[in-house]
Amino acid sequence: MILGFVILYLLLSVGIGLAAARRVHNTKDFALAGRSLPLPVVIATVFATWFGAEAVLGISSTFVKEGLRGVVADPFGSSLCLILAGLFFAPRFYRMNLLTVGDFYRLKYNRTVEVLCTLCIVASYLGWVAAQFKVLGLVLNVVTEGAVSQPVGMVIGALIVLTYTTFGGMFSVAILDFVQISVIMGGLLYITSVVSGLAGGVEAVISHAAQAGKLDFFPRATAAAWIPFIGAWITMMLGSIPQQDVFQRITSAKDERTAVRGSVLGGVLYFCFCFVPMFLAYAATLIDPTTFTSLLAEDAQLVLPTLILRHTPVFAQIVFFGAVLSAVMSCASATLLAPSVMLSENVLKGLLPQLNDWELLRVMRLVVVGFAALVLIIALNSSASIYQLVVDTYKVTLVAAFVPLCAGLFWSRATTQGALYALAAGLMAWLGLELFGPSDSIWPPQLVGLFAAAAGMVVGSLLPQRIGVHG
């Protein structure tokens, strides 16, 4: 029954996505849904794009092992990113009427900065999308009781997401997000009511977590504890702001006010709802301590699916896996689309200036296919956890793309030379420490890279200018 529902749900999602593809007539429709989305849909896309593999399985398993302190990057950093983006970046971005965030780097600086920042941002999506594909493989493996292996499940899931994303672009993503958010929220809230009863009630679970120290958030008052903590928080809070998926949600809104409100409300909703899978995963350790303690040691990402399959009725299982599929598919499609659009618009378009808009749209769709294939290879060969795959992706955008973006918007003296100095300093400091730095250092390499990028921007902008805006 569960497998039949999953197949039906996947087919329905593809059908909705392909139906939405009829509204795509040009690159603006494909990338930004024609800048026509109302507030409820913008909130849904902001929430659903981020509420994916790491939120349902990654954050929950990390919380069970490390407590709130272990999930400072996501949801604390990531939700603050959406709120900050809505309050400070959305108004400026929306007025500029750009297709991608990469366009900003070209208009403010030059083509070189555009290409370098675009490549860094595109690279950051590899781990994020790989995490979504890994969960699709895990879900299909679980619901088929092992008949479909996780690698085969990844391939099947990737092909399904690729189908409607390639044809429908942002229209498919937005419409499916709006449909899927009701499945996600309703499904997980229903599961919570079932599981809380098995665990002795909500208060019992929260009380046990508090006594076990899982609700302690701030670290000890030492530099060795606070510096890595701040580094993890900042990585997603600031490193996510230059991301194309955040930019797409802002600029797909029907007007500036909708863009601001949608980003802020979507961020708040995301933060609040991430505690639901955390609660479910921790409740599992109370319901069946022996089984779930061993799972934590083997593969913590299986705690939540195993809890649902072993301790809830069939209807609850159908609801849960429907919610998981909704979360992962909506997240995967959006994060597959974003880098593909950037790569086409900000790198390939400059190499193929003779393309008209319809030809560029075809190129975008081809790039979506190519990017999906590359990410699938990474997912099939990666042993990293879902949570770590997601968190690590934002290090490169933090050290390379954030400072040129922020300075370009808010510092009138920022120059092209400053942006290039920031890129070089941030990347060299980060990579140098990642590859050759001491393993016991309390300073996260990406935090040092951020400081180096800021220094590079200031020094490069204030020194005599040797690089022109169009140089």
PDB file of C-alpha atoms in Angstrom, residues 11-236:
ATOM      1  CA  LEU A  11       3.284  10.377 -11.009  1.00  0.00           C
ATOM      2  CA  LEU A  12       0.922  13.086  -9.792  1.00  0.00           C
ATOM      3  CA  SER A  13       3.835  15.431  -9.085  1.00  0.00           C
ATOM      4  CA  VAL A  14       5.242  14.895 -12.556  1.00  0.00           C
ATOM      5  CA  GLY A  15       1.798  15.550 -14.052  1.00  0.00           C
ATOM      6  CA  ILE A  16       1.374  18.828 -12.164  1.00  0.00           C
ATOM      7  CA  GLY A  17       4.878  19.925 -13.097  1.00  0.00           C
ATOM      8  CA  LEU A  18       4.389  19.173 -16.776  1.00  0.00           C
ATOM      9  CA  ALA A  19       1.023  20.959 -16.770  1.00  0.00           C
ATOM     10  CA  ALA A  20       2.753  24.050 -15.389  1.00  0.00           C
ATOM     11  CA  ALA A  21       5.287  23.865 -18.224  1.00  0.00           C
ATOM     12  CA  ARG A  22       2.642  25.192 -20.607  1.00  0.00           C
ATOM     13  CA  ARG A  23       3.105  28.629 -19.028  1.00  0.00           C
ATOM     14  CA  VAL A  24       6.802  28.794 -19.913  1.00  0.00           C
ATOM     15  CA  HIS A  25       7.332  30.902 -23.041  1.00  0.00           C
ATOM     16  CA  ASN A  26      10.697  32.583 -22.407  1.00  0.00           C
ATOM     17  CA  THR A  27      13.721  32.626 -20.071  1.00  0.00           C
ATOM     18  CA  LYS A  28      12.005  35.005 -17.622  1.00  0.00           C
ATOM     19  CA  ASP A  29       9.118  32.543 -17.236  1.00  0.00           C
ATOM     20  CA  PHE A  30      11.535  29.640 -16.818  1.00  0.00           C
ATOM     21  CA  ALA A  31      13.815  31.368 -14.286  1.00  0.00           C
ATOM     22  CA  LEU A  32      11.423  33.655 -12.380  1.00  0.00           C
ATOM     23  CA  ALA A  33       7.868  32.463 -13.144  1.00  0.00           C
ATOM     24  CA  GLY A  34       7.274  35.729 -14.997  1.00  0.00           C
ATOM     25  CA  ARG A  35       7.636  37.731 -11.724  1.00  0.00           C
ATOM     26  CA  SER A  36       3.965  36.985 -11.018  1.00  0.00           C
ATOM     27  CA  LEU A  37       3.756  34.940  -7.794  1.00  0.00           C
ATOM     28  CA  PRO A  38       1.310  36.050  -5.034  1.00  0.00           C
ATOM     29  CA  LEU A  39       2.247  36.108  -1.336  1.00  0.00           C
ATOM     30  CA  PRO A  40       0.964  32.608  -0.351  1.00  0.00           C
ATOM     31  CA  VAL A  41       2.947  31.012  -3.188  1.00  0.00           C
ATOM     32  CA  VAL A  42       6.104  32.998  -2.356  1.00  0.00           C
ATOM     33  CA  ILE A  43       5.865  31.900   1.294  1.00  0.00           C
ATOM     34  CA  ALA A  44       5.373  28.311   0.139  1.00  0.00           C
ATOM     35  CA  THR A  45       8.375  28.392  -2.202  1.00  0.00           C
ATOM     36  CA  VAL A  46      10.643  29.971   0.413  1.00  0.00           C
ATOM     37  CA  PHE A  47       9.611  27.398   3.015  1.00  0.00           C
ATOM     38  CA  ALA A  48       9.497  24.351   0.755  1.00  0.00           C
ATOM     39  CA  THR A  49      12.758  25.082  -1.009  1.00  0.00           C
ATOM     40  CA  TRP A  50      14.647  24.949   2.269  1.00  0.00           C
ATOM     41  CA  PHE A  51      12.535  22.344   4.036  1.00  0.00           C
ATOM     42  CA  GLY A  52      14.102  19.361   2.327  1.00  0.00           C
ATOM     43  CA  ALA A  53      16.367  16.425   3.074  1.00  0.00           C
ATOM     44  CA  GLU A  54      18.404  18.097   5.775  1.00  0.00           C
ATOM     45  CA  ALA A  55      15.313  19.441   7.584  1.00  0.00           C
ATOM     46  CA  VAL A  56      13.428  16.133   7.776  1.00  0.00           C
ATOM     47  CA  LEU A  57      16.272  13.647   8.255  1.00  0.00           C
ATOM     48  CA  GLY A  58      19.518  15.622   8.586  1.00  0.00           C
ATOM     49  CA  ILE A  59      18.602  18.159  11.264  1.00  0.00           C
ATOM     50  CA  SER A  60      16.582  15.610  13.241  1.00  0.00           C
ATOM     51  CA  SER A  61      19.370  13.028  13.420  1.00  0.00           C
ATOM     52  CA  THR A  62      21.985  15.679  14.242  1.00  0.00           C
ATOM     53  CA  PHE A  63      19.795  17.042  17.040  1.00  0.00           C
ATOM     54  CA  VAL A  64      19.387  13.590  18.609  1.00  0.00           C
ATOM     55  CA  LYS A  65      23.172  13.169  18.705  1.00  0.00           C
ATOM     56  CA  GLU A  66      24.356  16.709  19.494  1.00  0.00           C
ATOM     57  CA  GLY A  67      21.353  18.706  20.734  1.00  0.00           C
ATOM     58  CA  LEU A  68      20.407  22.258  19.730  1.00  0.00           C
ATOM     59  CA  ARG A  69      24.033  23.343  19.739  1.00  0.00           C
ATOM     60  CA  GLY A  70      24.725  20.931  16.911  1.00  0.00           C
ATOM     61  CA  VAL A  71      22.073  22.454  14.635  1.00  0.00           C
ATOM     62  CA  VAL A  72      23.113  26.087  14.980  1.00  0.00           C
ATOM     63  CA  ALA A  73      23.836  26.294  11.248  1.00  0.00           C
ATOM     64  CA  ASP A  74      20.456  24.934  10.226  1.00  0.00           C
ATOM     65  CA  PRO A  75      17.748  25.914  11.172  1.00  0.00           C
ATOM     66  CA  PHE A  76      19.080  28.850  13.226  1.00  0.00           C
ATOM     67  CA  GLY A  77      21.499  30.239  10.640  1.00  0.00           C
ATOM     68  CA  SER A  78      19.459  29.338   7.573  1.00  0.00           C
ATOM     69  CA  SER A  79      16.189  30.839   8.813  1.00  0.00           C
ATOM     70  CA  LEU A  80      17.948  34.060   9.802  1.00  0.00           C
ATOM     71  CA  CYS A  81      19.373  34.154   6.283  1.00  0.00           C
ATOM     72  CA  LEU A  82      15.863  34.233   4.811  1.00  0.00           C
ATOM     73  CA  ILE A  83      14.733  36.921   7.255  1.00  0.00           C
ATOM     74  CA  LEU A  84      17.803  39.097   6.598  1.00  0.00           C
ATOM     75  CA  ALA A  85      17.421  38.591   2.854  1.00  0.00           C
ATOM     76  CA  GLY A  86      13.815  39.734   3.051  1.00  0.00           C
ATOM     77  CA  LEU A  87      14.482  42.805   5.195  1.00  0.00           C
ATOM     78  CA  PHE A  88      17.693  44.131   3.645  1.00  0.00           C
ATOM     79  CA  PHE A  89      18.250  42.554   0.225  1.00  0.00           C
ATOM     80  CA  ALA A  90      14.791  41.917  -1.237  1.00  0.00           C
ATOM     81  CA  PRO A  91      13.862  45.582  -1.858  1.00  0.00           C
ATOM     82  CA  ARG A  92      17.099  46.351  -3.713  1.00  0.00           C
ATOM     83  CA  PHE A  93      17.116  43.111  -5.680  1.00  0.00           C
ATOM     84  CA  TYR A  94      13.515  43.448  -6.775  1.00  0.00           C
ATOM     85  CA  ARG A  95      13.959  47.003  -8.091  1.00  0.00           C
ATOM     86  CA  MET A  96      16.950  45.977 -10.194  1.00  0.00           C
ATOM     87  CA  ASN A  97      14.802  43.589 -12.287  1.00  0.00           C
ATOM     88  CA  LEU A  98      17.599  41.053 -12.837  1.00  0.00           C
ATOM     89  CA  LEU A  99      17.324  37.449 -14.020  1.00  0.00           C
ATOM     90  CA  THR A 100      20.009  36.060 -11.693  1.00  0.00           C
ATOM     91  CA  VAL A 101      22.141  37.196  -8.780  1.00  0.00           C
ATOM     92  CA  GLY A 102      25.116  36.801 -11.131  1.00  0.00           C
ATOM     93  CA  ASP A 103      23.765  39.706 -13.192  1.00  0.00           C
ATOM     94  CA  PHE A 104      24.367  41.977 -10.207  1.00  0.00           C
ATOM     95  CA  TYR A 105      28.100  41.200 -10.163  1.00  0.00           C
ATOM     96  CA  ARG A 106      28.353  42.136 -13.845  1.00  0.00           C
ATOM     97  CA  LEU A 107      26.432  45.402 -13.487  1.00  0.00           C
ATOM     98  CA  LYS A 108      28.230  46.500 -10.322  1.00  0.00           C
ATOM     99  CA  TYR A 109      31.698  45.232 -11.193  1.00  0.00           C
ATOM    100  CA  ASN A 110      32.604  43.524 -14.487  1.00  0.00           C
ATOM    101  CA  ARG A 111      32.385  40.316 -16.473  1.00  0.00           C
ATOM    102  CA  THR A 112      35.314  38.691 -14.633  1.00  0.00           C
ATOM    103  CA  VAL A 113      33.703  39.132 -11.221  1.00  0.00           C
ATOM    104  CA  GLU A 114      30.399  37.884 -12.658  1.00  0.00           C
ATOM    105  CA  VAL A 115      31.918  34.649 -13.947  1.00  0.00           C
ATOM    106  CA  LEU A 116      34.048  33.949 -10.864  1.00  0.00           C
ATOM    107  CA  CYS A 117      31.201  34.537  -8.398  1.00  0.00           C
ATOM    108  CA  THR A 118      28.793  32.556 -10.563  1.00  0.00           C
ATOM    109  CA  LEU A 119      31.110  29.542 -10.658  1.00  0.00           C
ATOM    110  CA  CYS A 120      31.535  29.659  -6.851  1.00  0.00           C
ATOM    111  CA  ILE A 121      27.771  29.864  -6.317  1.00  0.00           C
ATOM    112  CA  VAL A 122      27.076  27.054  -8.788  1.00  0.00           C
ATOM    113  CA  ALA A 123      29.689  24.863  -7.078  1.00  0.00           C
ATOM    114  CA  SER A 124      27.967  25.426  -3.737  1.00  0.00           C
ATOM    115  CA  TYR A 125      24.828  23.672  -5.009  1.00  0.00           C
ATOM    116  CA  LEU A 126      26.569  20.370  -5.675  1.00  0.00           C
ATOM    117  CA  GLY A 127      26.350  19.153  -2.082  1.00  0.00           C
ATOM    118  CA  TRP A 128      22.861  20.579  -1.502  1.00  0.00           C
ATOM    119  CA  VAL A 129      21.233  18.831  -4.460  1.00  0.00           C
ATOM    120  CA  ALA A 130      23.242  15.665  -3.772  1.00  0.00           C
ATOM    121  CA  ALA A 131      21.684  15.577  -0.292  1.00  0.00           C
ATOM    122  CA  GLN A 132      18.180  15.673  -1.792  1.00  0.00           C
ATOM    123  CA  PHE A 133      18.995  12.821  -4.188  1.00  0.00           C
ATOM    124  CA  LYS A 134      20.409  10.759  -1.295  1.00  0.00           C
ATOM    125  CA  VAL A 135      17.137  11.094   0.622  1.00  0.00           C
ATOM    126  CA  LEU A 136      15.061  10.138  -2.421  1.00  0.00           C
ATOM    127  CA  GLY A 137      17.164   6.990  -2.656  1.00  0.00           C
ATOM    128  CA  LEU A 138      16.779   6.310   1.054  1.00  0.00           C
ATOM    129  CA  VAL A 139      12.976   6.718   0.960  1.00  0.00           C
ATOM    130  CA  LEU A 140      12.528   4.446  -2.055  1.00  0.00           C
ATOM    131  CA  ASN A 141      14.802   1.873  -0.416  1.00  0.00           C
ATOM    132  CA  VAL A 142      12.781   1.945   2.818  1.00  0.00           C
ATOM    133  CA  VAL A 143       9.290   1.815   1.284  1.00  0.00           C
ATOM    134  CA  THR A 144      10.255  -1.085  -1.016  1.00  0.00           C
ATOM    135  CA  GLU A 145      11.789  -2.939   1.966  1.00  0.00           C
ATOM    136  CA  GLY A 146      15.144  -3.102   0.230  1.00  0.00           C
ATOM    137  CA  ALA A 147      13.885  -4.240  -3.188  1.00  0.00           C
ATOM    138  CA  VAL A 148      15.151  -0.946  -4.619  1.00  0.00           C
ATOM    139  CA  SER A 149      18.674  -0.194  -3.416  1.00  0.00           C
ATOM    140  CA  GLN A 150      19.577   3.315  -2.317  1.00  0.00           C
ATOM    141  CA  PRO A 151      21.733   3.986  -5.424  1.00  0.00           C
ATOM    142  CA  VAL A 152      18.943   2.831  -7.768  1.00  0.00           C
ATOM    143  CA  GLY A 153      16.481   4.883  -5.746  1.00  0.00           C
ATOM    144  CA  MET A 154      18.690   7.956  -6.215  1.00  0.00           C
ATOM    145  CA  VAL A 155      18.640   7.455  -9.986  1.00  0.00           C
ATOM    146  CA  ILE A 156      14.859   7.010 -10.088  1.00  0.00           C
ATOM    147  CA  GLY A 157      14.263  10.045  -7.858  1.00  0.00           C
ATOM    148  CA  ALA A 158      16.654  12.202  -9.858  1.00  0.00           C
ATOM    149  CA  LEU A 159      14.928  11.307 -13.134  1.00  0.00           C
ATOM    150  CA  ILE A 160      11.500  12.205 -11.733  1.00  0.00           C
ATOM    151  CA  VAL A 161      12.614  15.593 -10.393  1.00  0.00           C
ATOM    152  CA  LEU A 162      14.566  16.275 -13.568  1.00  0.00           C
ATOM    153  CA  THR A 163      11.534  15.647 -15.775  1.00  0.00           C
ATOM    154  CA  TYR A 164       9.234  18.368 -14.474  1.00  0.00           C
ATOM    155  CA  THR A 165      12.041  20.822 -13.612  1.00  0.00           C
ATOM    156  CA  THR A 166      13.466  20.687 -17.132  1.00  0.00           C
ATOM    157  CA  PHE A 167      10.146  21.462 -18.785  1.00  0.00           C
ATOM    158  CA  GLY A 168       8.387  23.694 -16.260  1.00  0.00           C
ATOM    159  CA  GLY A 169      11.198  25.652 -14.626  1.00  0.00           C
ATOM    160  CA  MET A 170      10.167  28.047 -11.867  1.00  0.00           C
ATOM    161  CA  PHE A 171       6.467  27.736 -12.703  1.00  0.00           C
ATOM    162  CA  SER A 172       6.582  23.984 -11.973  1.00  0.00           C
ATOM    163  CA  VAL A 173       8.647  24.555  -8.833  1.00  0.00           C
ATOM    164  CA  ALA A 174       6.283  27.229  -7.473  1.00  0.00           C
ATOM    165  CA  ILE A 175       3.042  25.364  -8.167  1.00  0.00           C
ATOM    166  CA  LEU A 176       4.359  22.098  -6.746  1.00  0.00           C
ATOM    167  CA  ASP A 177       5.748  23.900  -3.691  1.00  0.00           C
ATOM    168  CA  PHE A 178       2.323  25.377  -3.011  1.00  0.00           C
ATOM    169  CA  VAL A 179       0.680  21.941  -3.310  1.00  0.00           C
ATOM    170  CA  GLN A 180       3.358  20.142  -1.344  1.00  0.00           C
ATOM    171  CA  ILE A 181       3.517  22.541   1.606  1.00  0.00           C
ATOM    172  CA  SER A 182       0.058  21.382   2.727  1.00  0.00           C
ATOM    173  CA  VAL A 183       1.176  17.742   2.523  1.00  0.00           C
ATOM    174  CA  ILE A 184       4.369  18.514   4.464  1.00  0.00           C
ATOM    175  CA  MET A 185       2.767  20.504   7.256  1.00  0.00           C
ATOM    176  CA  GLY A 186      -0.404  18.481   7.618  1.00  0.00           C
ATOM    177  CA  GLY A 187       1.436  15.178   7.385  1.00  0.00           C
ATOM    178  CA  LEU A 188       4.131  15.941   9.942  1.00  0.00           C
ATOM    179  CA  LEU A 189       1.686  17.479  12.423  1.00  0.00           C
ATOM    180  CA  TYR A 190      -0.470  14.367  12.209  1.00  0.00           C
ATOM    181  CA  ILE A 191       2.579  12.134  12.722  1.00  0.00           C
ATOM    182  CA  THR A 192       3.535  14.243  15.744  1.00  0.00           C
ATOM    183  CA  SER A 193       0.161  13.605  17.347  1.00  0.00           C
ATOM    184  CA  VAL A 194       0.598   9.843  16.833  1.00  0.00           C
ATOM    185  CA  VAL A 195       4.209   9.646  18.009  1.00  0.00           C
ATOM    186  CA  SER A 196       3.763  11.923  21.023  1.00  0.00           C
ATOM    187  CA  GLY A 197       1.111   9.519  22.316  1.00  0.00           C
ATOM    188  CA  LEU A 198       3.537   6.604  22.005  1.00  0.00           C
ATOM    189  CA  ALA A 199       6.260   8.545  23.841  1.00  0.00           C
ATOM    190  CA  GLY A 200       4.087   9.653  26.760  1.00  0.00           C
ATOM    191  CA  GLY A 201       3.127  13.106  25.520  1.00  0.00           C
ATOM    192  CA  VAL A 202       4.838  16.236  24.249  1.00  0.00           C
ATOM    193  CA  GLU A 203       5.823  17.407  27.735  1.00  0.00           C
ATOM    194  CA  ALA A 204       7.491  14.084  28.525  1.00  0.00           C
ATOM    195  CA  VAL A 205       9.653  14.233  25.383  1.00  0.00           C
ATOM    196  CA  ILE A 206      10.669  17.855  25.934  1.00  0.00           C
ATOM    197  CA  SER A 207      11.392  17.260  29.621  1.00  0.00           C
ATOM    198  CA  HIS A 208      13.596  14.255  28.825  1.00  0.00           C
ATOM    199  CA  ALA A 209      15.472  16.214  26.148  1.00  0.00           C
ATOM    200  CA  ALA A 210      16.055  19.090  28.578  1.00  0.00           C
ATOM    201  CA  GLN A 211      17.366  16.749  31.294  1.00  0.00           C
ATOM    202  CA  ALA A 212      19.699  15.137  28.759  1.00  0.00           C
ATOM    203  CA  GLY A 213      21.132  18.553  27.873  1.00  0.00           C
ATOM    204  CA  LYS A 214      19.778  18.460  24.312  1.00  0.00           C
ATOM    205  CA  LEU A 215      18.081  21.851  24.671  1.00  0.00           C
ATOM    206  CA  ASP A 216      21.271  23.673  25.761  1.00  0.00           C
ATOM    207  CA  PHE A 217      22.027  26.089  22.946  1.00  0.00           C
ATOM    208  CA  PHE A 218      24.872  28.426  23.862  1.00  0.00           C
ATOM    209  CA  PRO A 219      28.338  26.905  24.390  1.00  0.00           C
ATOM    210  CA  ARG A 220      30.616  27.325  27.389  1.00  0.00           C
ATOM    211  CA  ALA A 221      32.118  30.782  27.927  1.00  0.00           C
ATOM    212  CA  THR A 222      35.448  30.013  26.235  1.00  0.00           C
ATOM    213  CA  ALA A 223      36.936  31.106  22.936  1.00  0.00           C
ATOM    214  CA  ALA A 224      37.500  27.469  21.974  1.00  0.00           C
ATOM    215  CA  ALA A 225      33.741  26.854  22.218  1.00  0.00           C
ATOM    216  CA  TRP A 226      32.358  30.148  20.903  1.00  0.00           C
ATOM    217  CA  ILE A 227      34.499  30.680  17.783  1.00  0.00           C
ATOM    218  CA  PRO A 228      33.500  27.384  16.042  1.00  0.00           C
ATOM    219  CA  PHE A 229      29.896  28.000  17.176  1.00  0.00           C
ATOM    220  CA  ILE A 230      29.827  31.448  15.556  1.00  0.00           C
ATOM    221  CA  GLY A 231      31.568  30.085  12.470  1.00  0.00           C
ATOM    222  CA  ALA A 232      28.898  27.412  11.989  1.00  0.00           C
ATOM    223  CA  TRP A 233      26.098  29.944  12.510  1.00  0.00           C
ATOM    224  CA  ILE A 234      27.534  32.527  10.100  1.00  0.00           C
ATOM    225  CA  THR A 235      28.285  29.956   7.397  1.00  0.00           C
ATOM    226  CA  MET A 236      24.625  29.435   6.531  1.00  0.00           C
TER     227      MET A 236
END
